[in-house]
PDB file of C-alpha atoms in Angstrom:
ATOM      1  CA  GLU Z   1     136.139 148.054 172.853  1.00 92.00           C
ATOM      2  CA  LEU Z   2     139.188 149.721 171.313  1.00 94.00           C
ATOM      3  CA  TYR Z   3     137.092 151.141 168.487  1.00 93.00           C
ATOM      4  CA  LYS Z   4     134.639 152.549 171.054  1.00 92.00           C
ATOM      5  CA  ARG Z   5     137.498 154.161 172.953  1.00 92.00           C
ATOM      6  CA  ALA Z   6     138.956 155.597 169.753  1.00 92.00           C
ATOM      7  CA  TYR Z   7     135.556 157.003 168.804  1.00 91.00           C
ATOM      8  CA  PHE Z   8     135.204 158.666 172.225  1.00 90.00           C
ATOM      9  CA  PHE Z   9     138.539 160.494 171.969  1.00 90.00           C
ATOM     10  CA  SER Z  10     138.672 161.090 168.229  1.00 87.00           C
ATOM     11  CA  LYS Z  11     137.427 164.255 166.571  1.00 82.00           C
ATOM     12  CA  GLU Z  12     137.769 162.732 163.122  1.00 83.00           C
ATOM     13  CA  SER Z  13     136.979 159.396 161.451  1.00 88.00           C
ATOM     14  CA  LYS Z  14     133.685 159.125 163.340  1.00 92.00           C
ATOM     15  CA  PHE Z  15     132.043 157.293 160.458  1.00 93.00           C
ATOM     16  CA  TYR Z  16     134.892 154.799 160.107  1.00 93.00           C
ATOM     17  CA  LEU Z  17     135.088 154.045 163.835  1.00 95.00           C
ATOM     18  CA  LEU Z  18     131.329 153.579 164.253  1.00 95.00           C
ATOM     19  CA  LYS Z  19     131.176 151.336 161.190  1.00 95.00           C
ATOM     20  CA  LYS Z  20     134.080 149.222 162.426  1.00 96.00           C
ATOM     21  CA  THR Z  21     132.414 148.889 165.837  1.00 97.00           C
ATOM     22  CA  GLY Z  22     129.258 147.744 164.068  1.00 97.00           C
ATOM     23  CA  ASP Z  23     131.329 145.252 162.048  1.00 97.00           C
ATOM     24  CA  CYS Z  24     132.722 143.800 165.287  1.00 97.00           C
ATOM     25  CA  TYR Z  25     129.255 143.315 166.747  1.00 98.00           C
ATOM     26  CA  PHE Z  26     128.143 141.747 163.455  1.00 97.00           C
ATOM     27  CA  LYS Z  27     131.016 139.245 163.645  1.00 97.00           C
ATOM     28  CA  LEU Z  28     129.889 138.439 167.201  1.00 97.00           C
ATOM     29  CA  SER Z  29     126.351 137.795 165.856  1.00 97.00           C
ATOM     30  CA  LYS Z  30     125.032 140.683 167.968  1.00 97.00           C
ATOM     31  CA  PHE Z  31     123.014 141.998 165.065  1.00 97.00           C
ATOM     32  CA  LYS Z  32     120.841 144.442 167.008  1.00 97.00           C
ATOM     33  CA  MET Z  33     123.904 146.224 168.415  1.00 97.00           C
ATOM     34  CA  ALA Z  34     125.582 146.162 164.987  1.00 97.00           C
ATOM     35  CA  ASN Z  35     122.502 147.733 163.430  1.00 97.00           C
ATOM     36  CA  ASN Z  36     122.513 150.511 166.049  1.00 97.00           C
ATOM     37  CA  TYR Z  37     126.154 151.379 165.348  1.00 97.00           C
ATOM     38  CA  TYR Z  38     125.583 151.340 161.593  1.00 97.00           C
ATOM     39  CA  ASP Z  39     122.679 153.710 162.131  1.00 94.00           C
ATOM     40  CA  SER Z  40     124.923 156.034 164.131  1.00 94.00           C
ATOM     41  CA  ALA Z  41     127.633 155.838 161.476  1.00 94.00           C
ATOM     42  CA  LYS Z  42     125.163 157.046 158.883  1.00 91.00           C
ATOM     43  CA  THR Z  43     124.787 160.373 160.706  1.00 90.00           C
ATOM     44  CA  TYR Z  44     128.470 161.131 160.012  1.00 91.00           C
ATOM     45  CA  CYS Z  45     128.314 160.161 156.350  1.00 86.00           C
ATOM     46  CA  ASN Z  46     127.654 162.441 153.383  1.00 81.00           C
ATOM     47  CA  ASN Z  47     129.145 160.098 150.830  1.00 85.00           C
ATOM     48  CA  LYS Z  48     126.508 158.389 148.673  1.00 87.00           C
ATOM     49  CA  ASN Z  49     128.455 155.151 148.281  1.00 87.00           C
ATOM     50  CA  ASN Z  50     129.102 154.878 152.031  1.00 91.00           C
ATOM     51  CA  ILE Z  51     125.421 155.470 152.809  1.00 91.00           C
ATOM     52  CA  LEU Z  52     124.531 152.701 150.371  1.00 92.00           C
ATOM     53  CA  LEU Z  53     127.123 150.425 152.010  1.00 92.00           C
ATOM     54  CA  ILE Z  54     125.583 151.066 155.449  1.00 95.00           C
ATOM     55  CA  ASN Z  55     122.095 150.411 154.078  1.00 95.00           C
ATOM     56  CA  PHE Z  56     123.148 146.987 152.827  1.00 95.00           C
ATOM     57  CA  LEU Z  57     124.837 146.227 156.168  1.00 96.00           C
ATOM     58  CA  GLN Z  58     121.674 147.215 158.039  1.00 97.00           C
ATOM     59  CA  ALA Z  59     119.675 145.016 155.682  1.00 97.00           C
ATOM     60  CA  ASP Z  60     122.043 142.161 156.608  1.00 97.00           C
ATOM     61  CA  CYS Z  61     121.398 142.767 160.305  1.00 97.00           C
ATOM     62  CA  ASN Z  62     117.635 142.790 159.886  1.00 97.00           C
ATOM     63  CA  ILE Z  63     117.685 139.659 157.753  1.00 96.00           C
ATOM     64  CA  PHE Z  64     119.555 137.813 160.522  1.00 96.00           C
ATOM     65  CA  LEU Z  65     117.121 139.288 163.079  1.00 97.00           C
ATOM     66  CA  LYS Z  66     114.267 138.038 160.838  1.00 94.00           C
ATOM     67  CA  ASN Z  67     112.932 141.589 160.497  1.00 96.00           C
ATOM     68  CA  TYR Z  68     112.306 140.929 156.827  1.00 96.00           C
ATOM     69  CA  ASN Z  69     109.882 143.791 156.187  1.00 96.00           C
ATOM     70  CA  VAL Z  70     112.362 146.244 157.731  1.00 97.00           C
ATOM     71  CA  ALA Z  71     115.169 144.861 155.552  1.00 97.00           C
ATOM     72  CA  LYS Z  72     112.951 145.113 152.482  1.00 96.00           C
ATOM     73  CA  LYS Z  73     112.081 148.725 153.298  1.00 96.00           C
ATOM     74  CA  ILE Z  74     115.780 149.610 153.693  1.00 95.00           C
ATOM     75  CA  ILE Z  75     116.624 148.126 150.289  1.00 95.00           C
ATOM     76  CA  TYR Z  76     113.719 149.796 148.495  1.00 93.00           C
ATOM     77  CA  ASN Z  77     114.505 153.162 150.095  1.00 91.00           C
ATOM     78  CA  SER Z  78     118.179 152.985 149.117  1.00 88.00           C
ATOM     79  CA  LYS Z  79     119.139 155.360 146.318  1.00 83.00           C
ATOM     80  CA  ILE Z  80     120.621 152.927 143.854  1.00 80.00           C
ATOM     81  CA  ASP Z  81     121.811 154.351 140.539  1.00 74.00           C
ATOM     82  CA  SER Z  82     121.746 152.603 137.194  1.00 68.00           C
ATOM     83  CA  CYS Z  83     125.039 150.820 137.918  1.00 72.00           C
ATOM     84  CA  LYS Z  84     124.445 147.190 136.944  1.00 78.00           C
ATOM     85  CA  LYS Z  85     126.428 145.877 139.907  1.00 85.00           C
ATOM     86  CA  GLN Z  86     124.298 147.795 142.424  1.00 88.00           C
ATOM     87  CA  VAL Z  87     121.032 146.842 140.711  1.00 90.00           C
ATOM     88  CA  LYS Z  88     122.007 143.171 140.739  1.00 92.00           C
ATOM     89  CA  LYS Z  89     123.002 143.409 144.418  1.00 92.00           C
ATOM     90  CA  LYS Z  90     119.613 144.959 145.205  1.00 93.00           C
ATOM     91  CA  ASN Z  91     117.847 142.112 143.374  1.00 94.00           C
ATOM     92  CA  PHE Z  92     119.981 139.550 145.210  1.00 95.00           C
ATOM     93  CA  TYR Z  93     118.982 140.976 148.599  1.00 96.00           C
ATOM     94  CA  LEU Z  94     115.319 141.134 147.614  1.00 96.00           C
ATOM     95  CA  GLY Z  95     115.587 137.522 146.463  1.00 96.00           C
ATOM     96  CA  ILE Z  96     116.867 136.449 149.880  1.00 96.00           C
ATOM     97  CA  ILE Z  97     114.201 138.463 151.741  1.00 96.00           C
ATOM     98  CA  ASN Z  98     111.333 137.152 149.608  1.00 96.00           C
ATOM     99  CA  PHE Z  99     112.658 133.604 149.922  1.00 96.00           C
ATOM    100  CA  ALA Z 100     112.738 133.976 153.717  1.00 94.00           C
ATOM    101  CA  GLN Z 101     109.127 135.206 153.608  1.00 94.00           C
ATOM    102  CA  ALA Z 102     108.156 132.172 151.485  1.00 92.00           C
ATOM    103  CA  ASN Z 103     107.334 134.416 148.488  1.00 94.00           C
ATOM    104  CA  TYR Z 104     109.033 131.947 146.165  1.00 94.00           C
ATOM    105  CA  ASP Z 105     107.723 133.285 142.846  1.00 93.00           C
ATOM    106  CA  SER Z 106     109.056 136.763 143.646  1.00 95.00           C
ATOM    107  CA  ALA Z 107     112.287 135.324 145.046  1.00 95.00           C
ATOM    108  CA  GLU Z 108     112.914 133.374 141.830  1.00 95.00           C
ATOM    109  CA  LEU Z 109     112.422 136.493 139.701  1.00 95.00           C
ATOM    110  CA  PHE Z 110     114.750 138.605 141.870  1.00 96.00           C
ATOM    111  CA  PHE Z 111     117.448 135.922 141.908  1.00 96.00           C
ATOM    112  CA  ILE Z 112     117.297 135.569 138.118  1.00 94.00           C
ATOM    113  CA  ASN Z 113     117.595 139.346 137.765  1.00 93.00           C
ATOM    114  CA  SER Z 114     120.624 139.343 140.084  1.00 93.00           C
ATOM    115  CA  VAL Z 115     122.816 137.508 137.588  1.00 91.00           C
ATOM    116  CA  SER Z 116     124.325 138.663 134.317  1.00 87.00           C
ATOM    117  CA  ASP Z 117     121.963 138.945 131.363  1.00 80.00           C
ATOM    118  CA  THR Z 118     124.183 136.574 129.377  1.00 81.00           C
ATOM    119  CA  SER Z 119     124.288 133.901 132.117  1.00 83.00           C
ATOM    120  CA  PHE Z 120     121.552 131.775 130.569  1.00 90.00           C
ATOM    121  CA  LEU Z 121     122.778 128.533 132.151  1.00 91.00           C
ATOM    122  CA  ILE Z 122     122.813 130.126 135.637  1.00 92.00           C
ATOM    123  CA  LYS Z 123     119.300 131.489 135.112  1.00 93.00           C
ATOM    124  CA  GLU Z 124     118.104 128.034 134.052  1.00 93.00           C
ATOM    125  CA  LYS Z 125     119.674 126.439 137.138  1.00 93.00           C
ATOM    126  CA  ILE Z 126     117.941 129.006 139.397  1.00 94.00           C
ATOM    127  CA  HIS Z 127     114.637 128.306 137.667  1.00 93.00           C
ATOM    128  CA  ASN Z 128     115.109 124.549 138.105  1.00 93.00           C
ATOM    129  CA  SER Z 129     115.837 125.069 141.823  1.00 92.00           C
ATOM    130  CA  PHE Z 130     112.352 126.502 142.262  1.00 91.00           C
ATOM    131  CA  LYS Z 131     110.533 123.682 140.468  1.00 89.00           C
ATOM    132  CA  ASP Z 132     110.000 121.809 143.747  1.00 85.00           C
ATOM    133  CA  LYS Z 133     109.079 124.933 145.746  1.00 84.00           C
ATOM    134  CA  LYS Z 134     105.900 123.260 147.079  1.00 85.00           C
ATOM    135  CA  LYS Z 135     108.142 120.954 149.090  1.00 87.00           C
ATOM    136  CA  LEU Z 136     109.613 123.996 150.855  1.00 88.00           C
ATOM    137  CA  LYS Z 137     106.237 124.557 152.540  1.00 87.00           C
ATOM    138  CA  ARG Z 138     106.383 121.128 154.159  1.00 87.00           C
ATOM    139  CA  PRO Z 139     106.219 119.927 156.837  1.00 89.00           C
ATOM    140  CA  ASN Z 140     103.472 122.344 157.830  1.00 91.00           C
ATOM    141  CA  PRO Z 141     103.613 123.100 161.611  1.00 91.00           C
ATOM    142  CA  LYS Z 142      99.829 123.601 161.753  1.00 91.00           C
ATOM    143  CA  VAL Z 143      99.233 120.188 160.210  1.00 91.00           C
ATOM    144  CA  ALA Z 144     101.759 118.622 162.611  1.00 88.00           C
ATOM    145  CA  GLY Z 145      99.994 120.223 165.588  1.00 87.00           C
ATOM    146  CA  ALA Z 146      96.535 119.148 164.406  1.00 88.00           C
ATOM    147  CA  LEU Z 147      97.679 115.566 163.862  1.00 87.00           C
ATOM    148  CA  SER Z 148      99.168 115.433 167.367  1.00 83.00           C
ATOM    149  CA  ILE Z 149      95.877 116.615 168.853  1.00 80.00           C
ATOM    150  CA  ILE Z 150      94.014 113.820 167.054  1.00 84.00           C
ATOM    151  CA  LEU Z 151      96.623 111.128 167.700  1.00 81.00           C
ATOM    152  CA  PRO Z 152      99.670 111.801 169.909  1.00 80.00           C
ATOM    153  CA  GLY Z 153     102.884 111.110 168.023  1.00 83.00           C
ATOM    154  CA  SER Z 154     101.358 111.402 164.550  1.00 85.00           C
ATOM    155  CA  GLY Z 155     102.513 115.024 164.197  1.00 84.00           C
ATOM    156  CA  GLN Z 156     106.128 114.034 164.873  1.00 84.00           C
ATOM    157  CA  LEU Z 157     105.714 111.116 162.462  1.00 86.00           C
ATOM    158  CA  TYR Z 158     104.450 113.502 159.775  1.00 84.00           C
ATOM    159  CA  ALA Z 159     107.486 115.747 160.404  1.00 86.00           C
ATOM    160  CA  GLY Z 160     109.826 112.772 159.989  1.00 86.00           C
ATOM    161  CA  ASP Z 161     110.918 112.439 163.619  1.00 83.00           C
ATOM    162  CA  TYR Z 162     110.162 108.777 164.304  1.00 80.00           C
ATOM    163  CA  LYS Z 163     111.903 108.590 167.683  1.00 83.00           C
ATOM    164  CA  ASN Z 164     109.835 111.408 169.197  1.00 78.00           C
ATOM    165  CA  ALA Z 165     106.702 110.049 167.523  1.00 76.00           C
ATOM    166  CA  ILE Z 166     107.059 106.703 169.294  1.00 81.00           C
ATOM    167  CA  ASN Z 167     108.027 108.392 172.557  1.00 78.00           C
ATOM    168  CA  SER Z 168     104.983 110.696 172.542  1.00 76.00           C
ATOM    169  CA  LEU Z 169     102.547 107.916 171.643  1.00 69.00           C
ATOM    170  CA  LEU Z 170     103.910 105.565 174.321  1.00 74.00           C
ATOM    171  CA  LEU Z 171     103.869 108.151 177.132  1.00 67.00           C
ATOM    172  CA  VAL Z 172     100.341 109.349 176.447  1.00 65.00           C
ATOM    173  CA  SER Z 173      99.116 105.764 175.960  1.00 71.00           C
ATOM    174  CA  ILE Z 174     100.649 104.649 179.267  1.00 68.00           C
ATOM    175  CA  PHE Z 175      99.038 107.463 181.263  1.00 57.00           C
ATOM    176  CA  THR Z 176      95.734 106.918 179.463  1.00 65.00           C
ATOM    177  CA  ALA Z 177      95.814 103.230 180.397  1.00 66.00           C
ATOM    178  CA  ILE Z 178      96.730 103.948 184.038  1.00 62.00           C
ATOM    179  CA  GLY Z 179      94.038 106.620 184.293  1.00 60.00           C
ATOM    180  CA  THR Z 180      91.393 104.360 182.819  1.00 67.00           C
ATOM    181  CA  ASP Z 181      92.360 101.536 185.192  1.00 61.00           C
ATOM    182  CA  MET Z 182      92.134 103.834 188.214  1.00 60.00           C
ATOM    183  CA  TYR Z 183      88.770 105.145 187.018  1.00 58.00           C
ATOM    184  CA  PHE Z 184      87.244 101.659 187.038  1.00 62.00           C
ATOM    185  CA  ARG Z 185      89.094 100.392 190.118  1.00 67.00           C
ATOM    186  CA  TYR Z 186      88.536 103.388 192.375  1.00 63.00           C
ATOM    187  CA  ALA Z 187      86.776 106.612 191.407  1.00 62.00           C
ATOM    188  CA  TRP Z 188      86.927 109.188 188.646  1.00 52.00           C
ATOM    189  CA  TYR Z 189      88.331 111.870 190.941  1.00 60.00           C
ATOM    190  CA  ASP Z 190      91.252 109.591 191.954  1.00 56.00           C
ATOM    191  CA  SER Z 191      92.113 109.256 188.292  1.00 56.00           C
ATOM    192  CA  ALA Z 192      91.639 112.965 187.649  1.00 59.00           C
ATOM    193  CA  ILE Z 193      93.790 114.084 190.589  1.00 60.00           C
ATOM    194  CA  SER Z 194      96.578 111.533 190.198  1.00 63.00           C
ATOM    195  CA  ILE Z 195      96.909 110.896 186.488  1.00 59.00           C
ATOM    196  CA  PHE Z 196      95.275 113.689 184.486  1.00 62.00           C
ATOM    197  CA  PRO Z 197      97.974 116.352 185.246  1.00 67.00           C
ATOM    198  CA  TRP Z 198     100.661 113.989 183.962  1.00 54.00           C
ATOM    199  CA  PHE Z 199      98.561 112.950 180.991  1.00 60.00           C
ATOM    200  CA  TYR Z 200      97.877 116.592 180.069  1.00 63.00           C
ATOM    201  CA  ARG Z 201     101.530 117.537 180.492  1.00 69.00           C
ATOM    202  CA  TYR Z 202     102.743 114.941 177.998  1.00 64.00           C
ATOM    203  CA  TYR Z 203      99.762 115.364 175.665  1.00 69.00           C
ATOM    204  CA  ARG Z 204     100.281 119.145 175.487  1.00 76.00           C
ATOM    205  CA  GLY Z 205     104.053 118.719 175.350  1.00 77.00           C
ATOM    206  CA  GLY Z 206     103.719 116.313 172.423  1.00 78.00           C
ATOM    207  CA  TYR Z 207     101.524 118.801 170.568  1.00 77.00           C
ATOM    208  CA  LYS Z 208     104.005 121.652 171.074  1.00 84.00           C
ATOM    209  CA  ASN Z 209     106.934 119.388 170.254  1.00 85.00           C
ATOM    210  CA  ALA Z 210     105.342 118.375 166.950  1.00 87.00           C
ATOM    211  CA  ILE Z 211     104.956 122.035 165.925  1.00 90.00           C
ATOM    212  CA  ARG Z 212     108.552 122.812 166.911  1.00 89.00           C
ATOM    213  CA  ILE Z 213     109.968 119.811 165.035  1.00 90.00           C
ATOM    214  CA  ALA Z 214     107.966 120.673 161.896  1.00 91.00           C
ATOM    215  CA  LYS Z 215     109.232 124.279 162.015  1.00 92.00           C
ATOM    216  CA  GLU Z 216     112.844 123.155 162.448  1.00 91.00           C
ATOM    217  CA  LYS Z 217     112.611 120.569 159.652  1.00 91.00           C
ATOM    218  CA  ARG Z 218     111.055 123.108 157.274  1.00 92.00           C
ATOM    219  CA  GLU Z 219     113.624 125.765 158.206  1.00 92.00           C
ATOM    220  CA  LEU Z 220     116.463 123.298 157.608  1.00 92.00           C
ATOM    221  CA  LYS Z 221     115.064 122.388 154.205  1.00 91.00           C
ATOM    222  CA  ARG Z 222     114.644 126.053 153.233  1.00 92.00           C
ATOM    223  CA  ASN Z 223     118.152 126.977 154.380  1.00 93.00           C
ATOM    224  CA  LYS Z 224     119.624 124.122 152.372  1.00 93.00           C
ATOM    225  CA  LYS Z 225     117.752 125.204 149.255  1.00 94.00           C
ATOM    226  CA  LEU Z 226     118.723 128.869 149.749  1.00 94.00           C
ATOM    227  CA  ASN Z 227     122.404 127.918 150.101  1.00 94.00           C
ATOM    228  CA  GLU Z 228     122.144 125.894 146.885  1.00 93.00           C
ATOM    229  CA  ILE Z 229     120.737 128.926 145.035  1.00 94.00           C
ATOM    230  CA  ILE Z 230     123.405 131.237 146.451  1.00 94.00           C
ATOM    231  CA  ASP Z 231     126.124 128.794 145.351  1.00 94.00           C
ATOM    232  CA  ILE Z 232     124.625 128.774 141.842  1.00 93.00           C
ATOM    233  CA  ILE Z 233     124.693 132.587 141.703  1.00 92.00           C
ATOM    234  CA  LYS Z 234     128.271 132.707 143.056  1.00 90.00           C
ATOM    235  CA  SER Z 235     129.407 130.315 140.308  1.00 86.00           C
ATOM    236  CA  GLN Z 236     128.771 132.854 137.523  1.00 79.00           C
TER     237      GLN Z 236
END
């Protein structure tokens, strides 16, 4: 808030104050607001290096917002000279973006190109990190959802969540058994009116839950692998 106030009253340092305001929002994980302030800061900047700095900061914001195509466009449109440090930084960002988009072959190439040409051991470690890239595509949320449609609980089991798998199977089985009993004891419409809404609620909930769990498990696995790669690159 103090940076905003300073910007309002100041006739100078507009770029600095807008950038610092954006930095504050970034630290607060308010990436959309940070991106807006960085964009405004750019209008007060004629310095090539500062424009490049803002571009990378905006790429950061869009990566956290999962606007990967926007981040990629920002990086590609940035005027990066032949400075090795800047080229390697560009490749590092493109590695992260392609990894997030599950373009693992491209991500591997960009990450390798982001390290020093003489860092053969680091390059080998990055390459080895991508050897099991097929595992990063699992568990597949679509497969988890399909399995849960066929057999409630099987999608959660496939995703590795045994507790929810048992819970889903038991709930749906119980309501199926009660509904079937009412169908034979009374009439089909008694079963439909009394039990089917509950059955459908837990059946549909189990299906959605399986997809969510699979997505979370896959995301966790990918984040772990990405952090491992970043640590390898930082070790050079």
